[in-house]
mmCIF file with all atom_site columns, C-alpha atoms in Angstrom:
data_model
loop_
_atom_site.group_PDB
_atom_site.id
_atom_site.type_symbol
_atom_site.label_atom_id
_atom_site.label_alt_id
_atom_site.label_comp_id
_atom_site.label_asym_id
_atom_site.label_entity_id
_atom_site.label_seq_id
_atom_site.pdbx_PDB_ins_code
_atom_site.Cartn_x
_atom_site.Cartn_y
_atom_site.Cartn_z
_atom_site.occupancy
_atom_site.B_iso_or_equiv
_atom_site.pdbx_formal_charge
_atom_site.auth_seq_id
_atom_site.auth_comp_id
_atom_site.auth_asym_id
_atom_site.auth_atom_id
_atom_site.pdbx_PDB_model_num
ATOM 1   C CA . LYS A 1 1   ? 0.000   0.000  0.000  1.00 64.00 ? 1   LYS A CA 1
ATOM 2   C CA . ALA A 1 2   ? 1.551   3.287  -1.087 1.00 77.00 ? 2   ALA A CA 1
ATOM 3   C CA . GLY A 1 3   ? 2.100   5.875  1.615  1.00 92.00 ? 3   GLY A CA 1
ATOM 4   C CA . VAL A 1 4   ? 1.356   9.568  1.606  1.00 96.00 ? 4   VAL A CA 1
ATOM 5   C CA . THR A 1 5   ? 3.170   11.215 -1.288 1.00 97.00 ? 5   THR A CA 1
ATOM 6   C CA . GLN A 1 6   ? 4.175   14.845 -1.246 1.00 97.00 ? 6   GLN A CA 1
ATOM 7   C CA . THR A 1 7   ? 5.628   16.842 -4.119 1.00 97.00 ? 7   THR A CA 1
ATOM 8   C CA . PRO A 1 8   ? 7.911   18.592 -4.539 1.00 97.00 ? 8   PRO A CA 1
ATOM 9   C CA . ARG A 1 9   ? 10.271  17.399 -1.799 1.00 96.00 ? 9   ARG A CA 1
ATOM 10  C CA . TYR A 1 10  ? 12.423  20.528 -1.915 1.00 97.00 ? 10  TYR A CA 1
ATOM 11  C CA . LEU A 1 11  ? 11.904  23.961 -3.375 1.00 96.00 ? 11  LEU A CA 1
ATOM 12  C CA . ILE A 1 12  ? 13.392  27.416 -3.160 1.00 98.00 ? 12  ILE A CA 1
ATOM 13  C CA . LYS A 1 13  ? 11.371  30.569 -3.668 1.00 97.00 ? 13  LYS A CA 1
ATOM 14  C CA . THR A 1 14  ? 11.949  34.271 -3.165 1.00 97.00 ? 14  THR A CA 1
ATOM 15  C CA . ARG A 1 15  ? 9.940   36.684 -1.053 1.00 97.00 ? 15  ARG A CA 1
ATOM 16  C CA . GLY A 1 16  ? 6.711   37.753 -2.634 1.00 97.00 ? 16  GLY A CA 1
ATOM 17  C CA . GLN A 1 17  ? 6.332   34.667 -4.789 1.00 98.00 ? 17  GLN A CA 1
ATOM 18  C CA . GLN A 1 18  ? 3.677   32.049 -4.276 1.00 98.00 ? 18  GLN A CA 1
ATOM 19  C CA . VAL A 1 19  ? 3.975   28.291 -3.981 1.00 98.00 ? 19  VAL A CA 1
ATOM 20  C CA . THR A 1 20  ? 1.710   25.279 -4.396 1.00 98.00 ? 20  THR A CA 1
ATOM 21  C CA . LEU A 1 21  ? 2.421   21.980 -2.665 1.00 98.00 ? 21  LEU A CA 1
ATOM 22  C CA . SER A 1 22  ? 0.734   18.711 -3.516 1.00 98.00 ? 22  SER A CA 1
ATOM 23  C CA . CYS A 1 23  ? -0.282  15.725 -1.423 1.00 98.00 ? 23  CYS A CA 1
ATOM 24  C CA . SER A 1 24  ? -1.632  12.326 -2.465 1.00 97.00 ? 24  SER A CA 1
ATOM 25  C CA . PRO A 1 25  ? -3.129  10.487 0.511  1.00 96.00 ? 25  PRO A CA 1
ATOM 26  C CA . ILE A 1 26  ? -3.147  6.778  1.153  1.00 94.00 ? 26  ILE A CA 1
ATOM 27  C CA . SER A 1 27  ? -5.784  5.088  -0.990 1.00 92.00 ? 27  SER A CA 1
ATOM 28  C CA . GLY A 1 28  ? -9.067  4.996  0.903  1.00 89.00 ? 28  GLY A CA 1
ATOM 29  C CA . HIS A 1 29  ? -8.124  7.768  3.312  1.00 90.00 ? 29  HIS A CA 1
ATOM 30  C CA . ARG A 1 30  ? -10.684 10.538 3.172  1.00 89.00 ? 30  ARG A CA 1
ATOM 31  C CA . SER A 1 31  ? -9.157  13.138 5.455  1.00 91.00 ? 31  SER A CA 1
ATOM 32  C CA . VAL A 1 32  ? -6.071  15.174 4.591  1.00 95.00 ? 32  VAL A CA 1
ATOM 33  C CA . SER A 1 33  ? -4.350  17.527 7.025  1.00 95.00 ? 33  SER A CA 1
ATOM 34  C CA . TRP A 1 34  ? -1.475  19.936 6.605  1.00 97.00 ? 34  TRP A CA 1
ATOM 35  C CA . TYR A 1 35  ? 1.128   20.912 9.203  1.00 96.00 ? 35  TYR A CA 1
ATOM 36  C CA . GLN A 1 36  ? 4.033   23.327 9.238  1.00 96.00 ? 36  GLN A CA 1
ATOM 37  C CA . GLN A 1 37  ? 7.195   22.315 11.063 1.00 94.00 ? 37  GLN A CA 1
ATOM 38  C CA . THR A 1 38  ? 9.774   24.921 12.032 1.00 90.00 ? 38  THR A CA 1
ATOM 39  C CA . PRO A 1 39  ? 12.690  24.621 14.458 1.00 81.00 ? 39  PRO A CA 1
ATOM 40  C CA . GLY A 1 40  ? 11.550  25.219 18.020 1.00 76.00 ? 40  GLY A CA 1
ATOM 41  C CA . GLN A 1 41  ? 7.861   25.342 17.110 1.00 80.00 ? 41  GLN A CA 1
ATOM 42  C CA . GLY A 1 42  ? 7.082   21.715 16.571 1.00 85.00 ? 42  GLY A CA 1
ATOM 43  C CA . LEU A 1 43  ? 4.286   20.897 14.164 1.00 92.00 ? 43  LEU A CA 1
ATOM 44  C CA . GLN A 1 44  ? 1.685   23.612 13.745 1.00 94.00 ? 44  GLN A CA 1
ATOM 45  C CA . PHE A 1 45  ? -1.719  22.640 12.390 1.00 93.00 ? 45  PHE A CA 1
ATOM 46  C CA . LEU A 1 46  ? -2.663  24.469 9.189  1.00 96.00 ? 46  LEU A CA 1
ATOM 47  C CA . PHE A 1 47  ? -5.944  22.928 8.039  1.00 94.00 ? 47  PHE A CA 1
ATOM 48  C CA . GLU A 1 48  ? -7.789  19.692 7.416  1.00 93.00 ? 48  GLU A CA 1
ATOM 49  C CA . TYR A 1 49  ? -9.957  18.681 4.482  1.00 94.00 ? 49  TYR A CA 1
ATOM 50  C CA . PHE A 1 50  ? -12.603 16.011 4.197  1.00 91.00 ? 50  PHE A CA 1
ATOM 51  C CA . SER A 1 51  ? -14.757 15.385 1.137  1.00 90.00 ? 51  SER A CA 1
ATOM 52  C CA . GLU A 1 52  ? -13.421 18.499 -0.582 1.00 93.00 ? 52  GLU A CA 1
ATOM 53  C CA . THR A 1 53  ? -14.441 20.695 2.369  1.00 93.00 ? 53  THR A CA 1
ATOM 54  C CA . GLN A 1 54  ? -12.221 22.433 4.864  1.00 93.00 ? 54  GLN A CA 1
ATOM 55  C CA . ARG A 1 55  ? -13.303 20.991 8.184  1.00 89.00 ? 55  ARG A CA 1
ATOM 56  C CA . ASN A 1 56  ? -10.669 22.407 10.541 1.00 87.00 ? 56  ASN A CA 1
ATOM 57  C CA . LYS A 1 57  ? -8.436  25.434 10.370 1.00 91.00 ? 57  LYS A CA 1
ATOM 58  C CA . GLY A 1 58  ? -5.428  26.497 12.415 1.00 91.00 ? 58  GLY A CA 1
ATOM 59  C CA . ASN A 1 59  ? -4.214  29.974 13.281 1.00 91.00 ? 59  ASN A CA 1
ATOM 60  C CA . PHE A 1 60  ? -2.433  30.919 10.090 1.00 95.00 ? 60  PHE A CA 1
ATOM 61  C CA . PRO A 1 61  ? -2.975  34.043 7.977  1.00 96.00 ? 61  PRO A CA 1
ATOM 62  C CA . GLY A 1 62  ? -5.132  33.989 4.887  1.00 96.00 ? 62  GLY A CA 1
ATOM 63  C CA . ARG A 1 63  ? -2.020  33.718 2.696  1.00 97.00 ? 63  ARG A CA 1
ATOM 64  C CA . PHE A 1 64  ? -2.168  30.014 3.515  1.00 98.00 ? 64  PHE A CA 1
ATOM 65  C CA . SER A 1 65  ? -4.924  28.182 1.712  1.00 97.00 ? 65  SER A CA 1
ATOM 66  C CA . GLY A 1 66  ? -5.713  24.715 0.527  1.00 97.00 ? 66  GLY A CA 1
ATOM 67  C CA . ARG A 1 67  ? -8.147  22.547 -1.295 1.00 97.00 ? 67  ARG A CA 1
ATOM 68  C CA . GLN A 1 68  ? -9.057  18.924 -1.749 1.00 97.00 ? 68  GLN A CA 1
ATOM 69  C CA . PHE A 1 69  ? -10.122 17.243 -4.943 1.00 96.00 ? 69  PHE A CA 1
ATOM 70  C CA . SER A 1 70  ? -12.732 14.551 -5.479 1.00 94.00 ? 70  SER A CA 1
ATOM 71  C CA . ASN A 1 71  ? -10.028 11.861 -5.448 1.00 92.00 ? 71  ASN A CA 1
ATOM 72  C CA . SER A 1 72  ? -8.928  13.105 -1.980 1.00 93.00 ? 72  SER A CA 1
ATOM 73  C CA . ARG A 1 73  ? -5.681  14.573 -3.314 1.00 96.00 ? 73  ARG A CA 1
ATOM 74  C CA . SER A 1 74  ? -4.934  17.911 -1.736 1.00 97.00 ? 74  SER A CA 1
ATOM 75  C CA . GLU A 1 75  ? -2.949  21.026 -2.491 1.00 98.00 ? 75  GLU A CA 1
ATOM 76  C CA . MET A 1 76  ? -1.903  23.871 -0.288 1.00 98.00 ? 76  MET A CA 1
ATOM 77  C CA . ASN A 1 77  ? -0.921  27.298 -1.493 1.00 98.00 ? 77  ASN A CA 1
ATOM 78  C CA . VAL A 1 78  ? 1.055   30.057 0.153  1.00 98.00 ? 78  VAL A CA 1
ATOM 79  C CA . SER A 1 79  ? 0.899   33.470 -1.490 1.00 96.00 ? 79  SER A CA 1
ATOM 80  C CA . THR A 1 80  ? 3.171   36.472 -1.007 1.00 97.00 ? 80  THR A CA 1
ATOM 81  C CA . LEU A 1 81  ? 5.884   34.377 0.587  1.00 97.00 ? 81  LEU A CA 1
ATOM 82  C CA . GLU A 1 82  ? 7.791   35.722 3.579  1.00 97.00 ? 82  GLU A CA 1
ATOM 83  C CA . LEU A 1 83  ? 11.142  34.621 4.964  1.00 96.00 ? 83  LEU A CA 1
ATOM 84  C CA . GLY A 1 84  ? 9.350   33.142 7.975  1.00 95.00 ? 84  GLY A CA 1
ATOM 85  C CA . ASP A 1 85  ? 7.445   30.754 5.746  1.00 97.00 ? 85  ASP A CA 1
ATOM 86  C CA . SER A 1 86  ? 10.604  28.694 5.331  1.00 96.00 ? 86  SER A CA 1
ATOM 87  C CA . ALA A 1 87  ? 9.651   25.374 6.855  1.00 96.00 ? 87  ALA A CA 1
ATOM 88  C CA . LEU A 1 88  ? 8.906   21.730 6.319  1.00 96.00 ? 88  LEU A CA 1
ATOM 89  C CA . TYR A 1 89  ? 5.295   21.332 5.229  1.00 97.00 ? 89  TYR A CA 1
ATOM 90  C CA . LEU A 1 90  ? 3.829   17.983 6.147  1.00 97.00 ? 90  LEU A CA 1
ATOM 91  C CA . CYS A 1 91  ? 0.699   16.396 4.815  1.00 97.00 ? 91  CYS A CA 1
ATOM 92  C CA . ALA A 1 92  ? -1.092  13.606 6.648  1.00 95.00 ? 92  ALA A CA 1
ATOM 93  C CA . SER A 1 93  ? -4.056  11.430 5.798  1.00 94.00 ? 93  SER A CA 1
ATOM 94  C CA . SER A 1 94  ? -6.412  9.317  7.872  1.00 89.00 ? 94  SER A CA 1
ATOM 95  C CA . LEU A 1 95  ? -9.451  7.064  7.556  1.00 80.00 ? 95  LEU A CA 1
ATOM 96  C CA . ASP A 1 96  ? -11.508 9.391  9.773  1.00 68.00 ? 96  ASP A CA 1
ATOM 97  C CA . GLU A 1 97  ? -13.387 6.845  11.881 1.00 58.00 ? 97  GLU A CA 1
ATOM 98  C CA . THR A 1 98  ? -14.339 8.947  14.873 1.00 53.00 ? 98  THR A CA 1
ATOM 99  C CA . GLY A 1 99  ? -14.798 7.611  18.352 1.00 47.00 ? 99  GLY A CA 1
ATOM 100 C CA . SER A 1 100 ? -12.382 4.733  17.902 1.00 48.00 ? 100 SER A CA 1
ATOM 101 C CA . ASP A 1 101 ? -9.522  3.967  20.213 1.00 51.00 ? 101 ASP A CA 1
ATOM 102 C CA . SER A 1 102 ? -8.202  1.341  17.835 1.00 50.00 ? 102 SER A CA 1
ATOM 103 C CA . GLY A 1 103 ? -5.867  3.776  16.165 1.00 48.00 ? 103 GLY A CA 1
ATOM 104 C CA . ALA A 1 104 ? -8.036  4.064  13.085 1.00 45.00 ? 104 ALA A CA 1
ATOM 105 C CA . ASN A 1 105 ? -7.783  7.814  13.255 1.00 68.00 ? 105 ASN A CA 1
ATOM 106 C CA . VAL A 1 106 ? -4.019  7.754  13.369 1.00 82.00 ? 106 VAL A CA 1
ATOM 107 C CA . LEU A 1 107 ? -2.535  10.255 10.970 1.00 89.00 ? 107 LEU A CA 1
ATOM 108 C CA . THR A 1 108 ? -0.071  8.904  8.432  1.00 93.00 ? 108 THR A CA 1
ATOM 109 C CA . PHE A 1 109 ? 2.394   11.551 7.365  1.00 95.00 ? 109 PHE A CA 1
ATOM 110 C CA . GLY A 1 110 ? 4.248   12.083 4.143  1.00 96.00 ? 110 GLY A CA 1
ATOM 111 C CA . ALA A 1 111 ? 7.948   12.938 4.083  1.00 96.00 ? 111 ALA A CA 1
ATOM 112 C CA . GLY A 1 112 ? 7.171   16.611 3.640  1.00 96.00 ? 112 GLY A CA 1
ATOM 113 C CA . SER A 1 113 ? 8.005   19.438 1.276  1.00 97.00 ? 113 SER A CA 1
ATOM 114 C CA . ARG A 1 114 ? 10.882  21.589 2.472  1.00 96.00 ? 114 ARG A CA 1
ATOM 115 C CA . LEU A 1 115 ? 10.358  25.172 1.416  1.00 97.00 ? 115 LEU A CA 1
ATOM 116 C CA . THR A 1 116 ? 13.146  27.731 1.580  1.00 97.00 ? 116 THR A CA 1
ATOM 117 C CA . VAL A 1 117 ? 12.254  31.368 1.047  1.00 97.00 ? 117 VAL A CA 1
ATOM 118 C CA . LEU A 1 118 ? 15.142  33.685 0.146  1.00 96.00 ? 118 LEU A CA 1
ATOM 119 C CA . ASP B 2 1   ? 0.068   29.767 23.639 1.00 69.00 ? 1   ASP B CA 1
ATOM 120 C CA . GLN B 2 2   ? 1.600   26.296 23.613 1.00 79.00 ? 2   GLN B CA 1
ATOM 121 C CA . GLN B 2 3   ? -1.167  23.896 24.623 1.00 91.00 ? 3   GLN B CA 1
ATOM 122 C CA . VAL B 2 4   ? 1.118   20.861 24.476 1.00 94.00 ? 4   VAL B CA 1
ATOM 123 C CA . LYS B 2 5   ? 4.551   21.220 25.998 1.00 94.00 ? 5   LYS B CA 1
ATOM 124 C CA . GLN B 2 6   ? 7.636   19.078 25.881 1.00 95.00 ? 6   GLN B CA 1
ATOM 125 C CA . ASN B 2 7   ? 10.014  20.873 28.186 1.00 92.00 ? 7   ASN B CA 1
ATOM 126 C CA . SER B 2 8   ? 13.055  18.722 27.479 1.00 94.00 ? 8   SER B CA 1
ATOM 127 C CA . PRO B 2 9   ? 14.406  19.454 24.010 1.00 93.00 ? 9   PRO B CA 1
ATOM 128 C CA . SER B 2 10  ? 16.858  16.571 24.238 1.00 96.00 ? 10  SER B CA 1
ATOM 129 C CA . LEU B 2 11  ? 17.549  13.384 26.166 1.00 97.00 ? 11  LEU B CA 1
ATOM 130 C CA . SER B 2 12  ? 20.536  11.069 26.096 1.00 98.00 ? 12  SER B CA 1
ATOM 131 C CA . VAL B 2 13  ? 20.227  7.477  27.341 1.00 98.00 ? 13  VAL B CA 1
ATOM 132 C CA . GLN B 2 14  ? 22.487  4.474  27.327 1.00 98.00 ? 14  GLN B CA 1
ATOM 133 C CA . GLU B 2 15  ? 21.440  1.439  25.318 1.00 98.00 ? 15  GLU B CA 1
ATOM 134 C CA . GLY B 2 16  ? 19.465  -1.038 27.428 1.00 97.00 ? 16  GLY B CA 1
ATOM 135 C CA . ARG B 2 17  ? 18.311  1.583  29.915 1.00 98.00 ? 17  ARG B CA 1
ATOM 136 C CA . ILE B 2 18  ? 14.885  3.177  30.173 1.00 98.00 ? 18  ILE B CA 1
ATOM 137 C CA . SER B 2 19  ? 14.045  6.330  28.237 1.00 98.00 ? 19  SER B CA 1
ATOM 138 C CA . ILE B 2 20  ? 11.334  8.536  29.727 1.00 98.00 ? 20  ILE B CA 1
ATOM 139 C CA . LEU B 2 21  ? 9.917   11.327 27.615 1.00 98.00 ? 21  LEU B CA 1
ATOM 140 C CA . ASN B 2 22  ? 7.512   13.759 29.202 1.00 98.00 ? 22  ASN B CA 1
ATOM 141 C CA . CYS B 2 23  ? 4.670   15.883 27.926 1.00 97.00 ? 23  CYS B CA 1
ATOM 142 C CA . ASP B 2 24  ? 2.297   18.344 29.599 1.00 97.00 ? 24  ASP B CA 1
ATOM 143 C CA . TYR B 2 25  ? -0.921  19.808 28.255 1.00 96.00 ? 25  TYR B CA 1
ATOM 144 C CA . THR B 2 26  ? -3.107  22.674 29.321 1.00 95.00 ? 26  THR B CA 1
ATOM 145 C CA . ASN B 2 27  ? -6.394  22.153 27.508 1.00 91.00 ? 27  ASN B CA 1
ATOM 146 C CA . SER B 2 28  ? -8.796  20.035 29.580 1.00 91.00 ? 28  SER B CA 1
ATOM 147 C CA . MET B 2 29  ? -10.809 19.284 26.423 1.00 89.00 ? 29  MET B CA 1
ATOM 148 C CA . PHE B 2 30  ? -8.048  17.020 25.158 1.00 91.00 ? 30  PHE B CA 1
ATOM 149 C CA . ASP B 2 31  ? -8.965  13.387 25.598 1.00 88.00 ? 31  ASP B CA 1
ATOM 150 C CA . TYR B 2 32  ? -6.832  11.560 23.066 1.00 90.00 ? 32  TYR B CA 1
ATOM 151 C CA . PHE B 2 33  ? -3.051  11.543 23.097 1.00 93.00 ? 33  PHE B CA 1
ATOM 152 C CA . LEU B 2 34  ? -0.461  10.174 20.734 1.00 93.00 ? 34  LEU B CA 1
ATOM 153 C CA . TRP B 2 35  ? 3.268   9.869  20.378 1.00 96.00 ? 35  TRP B CA 1
ATOM 154 C CA . TYR B 2 36  ? 4.989   10.155 17.030 1.00 96.00 ? 36  TYR B CA 1
ATOM 155 C CA . LYS B 2 37  ? 8.603   9.451  16.172 1.00 97.00 ? 37  LYS B CA 1
ATOM 156 C CA . LYS B 2 38  ? 10.459  11.348 13.470 1.00 95.00 ? 38  LYS B CA 1
ATOM 157 C CA . TYR B 2 39  ? 13.707  10.487 11.746 1.00 94.00 ? 39  TYR B CA 1
ATOM 158 C CA . PRO B 2 40  ? 15.530  13.116 9.637  1.00 89.00 ? 40  PRO B CA 1
ATOM 159 C CA . ALA B 2 41  ? 14.178  13.516 6.109  1.00 85.00 ? 41  ALA B CA 1
ATOM 160 C CA . GLU B 2 42  ? 11.097  11.459 6.949  1.00 90.00 ? 42  GLU B CA 1
ATOM 161 C CA . GLY B 2 43  ? 7.618   12.324 8.106  1.00 93.00 ? 43  GLY B CA 1
ATOM 162 C CA . PRO B 2 44  ? 6.533   11.541 11.672 1.00 94.00 ? 44  PRO B CA 1
ATOM 163 C CA . THR B 2 45  ? 5.391   7.964  12.218 1.00 95.00 ? 45  THR B CA 1
ATOM 164 C CA . PHE B 2 46  ? 2.784   6.925  14.739 1.00 94.00 ? 46  PHE B CA 1
ATOM 165 C CA . LEU B 2 47  ? 4.110   5.128  17.786 1.00 96.00 ? 47  LEU B CA 1
ATOM 166 C CA . ILE B 2 48  ? 1.410   4.696  20.412 1.00 95.00 ? 48  ILE B CA 1
ATOM 167 C CA . SER B 2 49  ? -1.764  6.374  21.626 1.00 92.00 ? 49  SER B CA 1
ATOM 168 C CA . ILE B 2 50  ? -3.977  6.547  24.693 1.00 93.00 ? 50  ILE B CA 1
ATOM 169 C CA . SER B 2 51  ? -7.448  7.852  25.358 1.00 89.00 ? 51  SER B CA 1
ATOM 170 C CA . SER B 2 52  ? -8.458  9.542  28.565 1.00 90.00 ? 52  SER B CA 1
ATOM 171 C CA . ILE B 2 53  ? -10.464 6.533  29.739 1.00 90.00 ? 53  ILE B CA 1
ATOM 172 C CA . LYS B 2 54  ? -7.179  4.745  30.348 1.00 92.00 ? 54  LYS B CA 1
ATOM 173 C CA . ASP B 2 55  ? -4.100  5.612  32.345 1.00 94.00 ? 55  ASP B CA 1
ATOM 174 C CA . LYS B 2 56  ? -1.706  3.220  30.660 1.00 96.00 ? 56  LYS B CA 1
ATOM 175 C CA . ASN B 2 57  ? -1.220  1.654  27.267 1.00 96.00 ? 57  ASN B CA 1
ATOM 176 C CA . GLU B 2 58  ? 1.541   -0.743 26.275 1.00 96.00 ? 58  GLU B CA 1
ATOM 177 C CA . ASP B 2 59  ? 2.894   -1.860 22.952 1.00 95.00 ? 59  ASP B CA 1
ATOM 178 C CA . GLY B 2 60  ? 6.030   -3.936 23.164 1.00 97.00 ? 60  GLY B CA 1
ATOM 179 C CA . ARG B 2 61  ? 8.878   -1.822 24.477 1.00 97.00 ? 61  ARG B CA 1
ATOM 180 C CA . PHE B 2 62  ? 6.727   1.299  24.501 1.00 97.00 ? 62  PHE B CA 1
ATOM 181 C CA . THR B 2 63  ? 4.362   2.314  27.298 1.00 98.00 ? 63  THR B CA 1
ATOM 182 C CA . VAL B 2 64  ? 2.431   5.544  27.587 1.00 97.00 ? 64  VAL B CA 1
ATOM 183 C CA . PHE B 2 65  ? 1.181   6.735  30.963 1.00 98.00 ? 65  PHE B CA 1
ATOM 184 C CA . LEU B 2 66  ? -1.526  9.359  31.374 1.00 97.00 ? 66  LEU B CA 1
ATOM 185 C CA . ASN B 2 67  ? -2.139  11.384 34.533 1.00 96.00 ? 67  ASN B CA 1
ATOM 186 C CA . LYS B 2 68  ? -5.283  13.367 33.812 1.00 95.00 ? 68  LYS B CA 1
ATOM 187 C CA . SER B 2 69  ? -5.321  15.267 37.077 1.00 95.00 ? 69  SER B CA 1
ATOM 188 C CA . ALA B 2 70  ? -1.810  16.539 36.430 1.00 96.00 ? 70  ALA B CA 1
ATOM 189 C CA . LYS B 2 71  ? -2.419  16.932 32.684 1.00 96.00 ? 71  LYS B CA 1
ATOM 190 C CA . HIS B 2 72  ? 0.747   14.982 32.104 1.00 97.00 ? 72  HIS B CA 1
ATOM 191 C CA . LEU B 2 73  ? 1.730   12.034 29.990 1.00 97.00 ? 73  LEU B CA 1
ATOM 192 C CA . SER B 2 74  ? 4.953   10.183 29.539 1.00 98.00 ? 74  SER B CA 1
ATOM 193 C CA . LEU B 2 75  ? 6.413   7.680  27.118 1.00 98.00 ? 75  LEU B CA 1
ATOM 194 C CA . HIS B 2 76  ? 8.633   4.923  28.490 1.00 98.00 ? 76  HIS B CA 1
ATOM 195 C CA . ILE B 2 77  ? 10.917  2.965  26.204 1.00 98.00 ? 77  ILE B CA 1
ATOM 196 C CA . VAL B 2 78  ? 12.397  -0.161 27.763 1.00 97.00 ? 78  VAL B CA 1
ATOM 197 C CA . PRO B 2 79  ? 14.982  -1.265 26.849 1.00 98.00 ? 79  PRO B CA 1
ATOM 198 C CA . SER B 2 80  ? 16.228  1.620  24.745 1.00 98.00 ? 80  SER B CA 1
ATOM 199 C CA . GLN B 2 81  ? 17.979  0.753  21.499 1.00 97.00 ? 81  GLN B CA 1
ATOM 200 C CA . PRO B 2 82  ? 20.197  2.866  19.218 1.00 96.00 ? 82  PRO B CA 1
ATOM 201 C CA . GLY B 2 83  ? 17.505  2.675  16.535 1.00 96.00 ? 83  GLY B CA 1
ATOM 202 C CA . ASP B 2 84  ? 15.202  4.579  18.882 1.00 97.00 ? 84  ASP B CA 1
ATOM 203 C CA . SER B 2 85  ? 17.323  7.695  18.376 1.00 97.00 ? 85  SER B CA 1
ATOM 204 C CA . ALA B 2 86  ? 14.907  10.180 16.819 1.00 97.00 ? 86  ALA B CA 1
ATOM 205 C CA . VAL B 2 87  ? 12.756  13.178 17.648 1.00 96.00 ? 87  VAL B CA 1
ATOM 206 C CA . TYR B 2 88  ? 9.635   12.256 19.602 1.00 97.00 ? 88  TYR B CA 1
ATOM 207 C CA . PHE B 2 89  ? 6.527   14.403 19.398 1.00 96.00 ? 89  PHE B CA 1
ATOM 208 C CA . CYS B 2 90  ? 3.662   14.313 21.810 1.00 96.00 ? 90  CYS B CA 1
ATOM 209 C CA . ALA B 2 91  ? 0.260   15.225 20.339 1.00 94.00 ? 91  ALA B CA 1
ATOM 210 C CA . ALA B 2 92  ? -3.223  15.767 21.711 1.00 93.00 ? 92  ALA B CA 1
ATOM 211 C CA . SER B 2 93  ? -6.726  16.130 20.376 1.00 88.00 ? 93  SER B CA 1
ATOM 212 C CA . ALA B 2 94  ? -10.360 15.719 21.256 1.00 82.00 ? 94  ALA B CA 1
ATOM 213 C CA . LEU B 2 95  ? -11.801 12.256 20.479 1.00 69.00 ? 95  LEU B CA 1
ATOM 214 C CA . SER B 2 96  ? -14.541 13.984 18.554 1.00 69.00 ? 96  SER B CA 1
ATOM 215 C CA . ASN B 2 97  ? -11.974 15.575 16.271 1.00 71.00 ? 97  ASN B CA 1
ATOM 216 C CA . THR B 2 98  ? -8.876  13.441 16.117 1.00 67.00 ? 98  THR B CA 1
ATOM 217 C CA . ASP B 2 99  ? -7.860  14.880 12.767 1.00 70.00 ? 99  ASP B CA 1
ATOM 218 C CA . LYS B 2 100 ? -6.768  18.120 14.404 1.00 83.00 ? 100 LYS B CA 1
ATOM 219 C CA . LEU B 2 101 ? -3.698  17.266 16.407 1.00 88.00 ? 101 LEU B CA 1
ATOM 220 C CA . ILE B 2 102 ? -1.892  19.762 18.586 1.00 91.00 ? 102 ILE B CA 1
ATOM 221 C CA . PHE B 2 103 ? 1.770   18.846 18.760 1.00 93.00 ? 103 PHE B CA 1
ATOM 222 C CA . GLY B 2 104 ? 4.491   19.598 21.246 1.00 94.00 ? 104 GLY B CA 1
ATOM 223 C CA . THR B 2 105 ? 7.855   20.937 20.129 1.00 93.00 ? 105 THR B CA 1
ATOM 224 C CA . GLY B 2 106 ? 9.529   17.533 20.318 1.00 94.00 ? 106 GLY B CA 1
ATOM 225 C CA . THR B 2 107 ? 12.273  15.841 22.314 1.00 96.00 ? 107 THR B CA 1
ATOM 226 C CA . ARG B 2 108 ? 15.380  14.582 20.578 1.00 96.00 ? 108 ARG B CA 1
ATOM 227 C CA . LEU B 2 109 ? 16.321  11.193 22.020 1.00 98.00 ? 109 LEU B CA 1
ATOM 228 C CA . GLN B 2 110 ? 19.810  9.863  21.556 1.00 98.00 ? 110 GLN B CA 1
ATOM 229 C CA . VAL B 2 111 ? 20.533  6.291  22.604 1.00 98.00 ? 111 VAL B CA 1
ATOM 230 C CA . PHE B 2 112 ? 24.232  5.574  22.798 1.00 96.00 ? 112 PHE B CA 1
ATOM 231 C CA . PRO B 2 113 ? 25.940  2.171  23.044 1.00 93.00 ? 113 PRO B CA 1
#
């Protein structure tokens, strides 16, 4: 079973540009979440999509946006890039079976897209 | 405001000994807790979880303890192995919304021979 695939793995942008990152979830997983990882800040929740709808949103500015397609693939976009946006962006997918303690709602992460803003 | 805190950024343990990683949380709405392990250049991988109806959960060498009154959980690894060297993240969520995880800042564990 293929894991969560994120593209591109590495990219370099300059301030003011915009970037789009892609995520293909595990087959059958309906929920896709995005996290930003920076040194000293851990993983910060960006947003979560389910059935093409944003279901949860973290505390990030409107420059950060995302979407999910009918095949559950997801993209996130960051516009007007700032130096502080340099980070590892992680996508995770899950089956979304609420109320279970069996681990069914465990998030499976991709390897991430490392963005450097110059 | 950091709702999930891992106050030890690093921990060094000898192979064969016990590793204890700690995590504190502030939000009393959290009722589902997980530990993830992350190697460099890889995404975090799920290790073990616990819901608030339990105070202990074991899986092989890994045991998670939950103290709800203290809003504290810990991960015990016994015996520690060099392959356990990684960054460990504690995460919390509400059972009704386990797709929104709040992570701690991580603890880097180094297990030396």
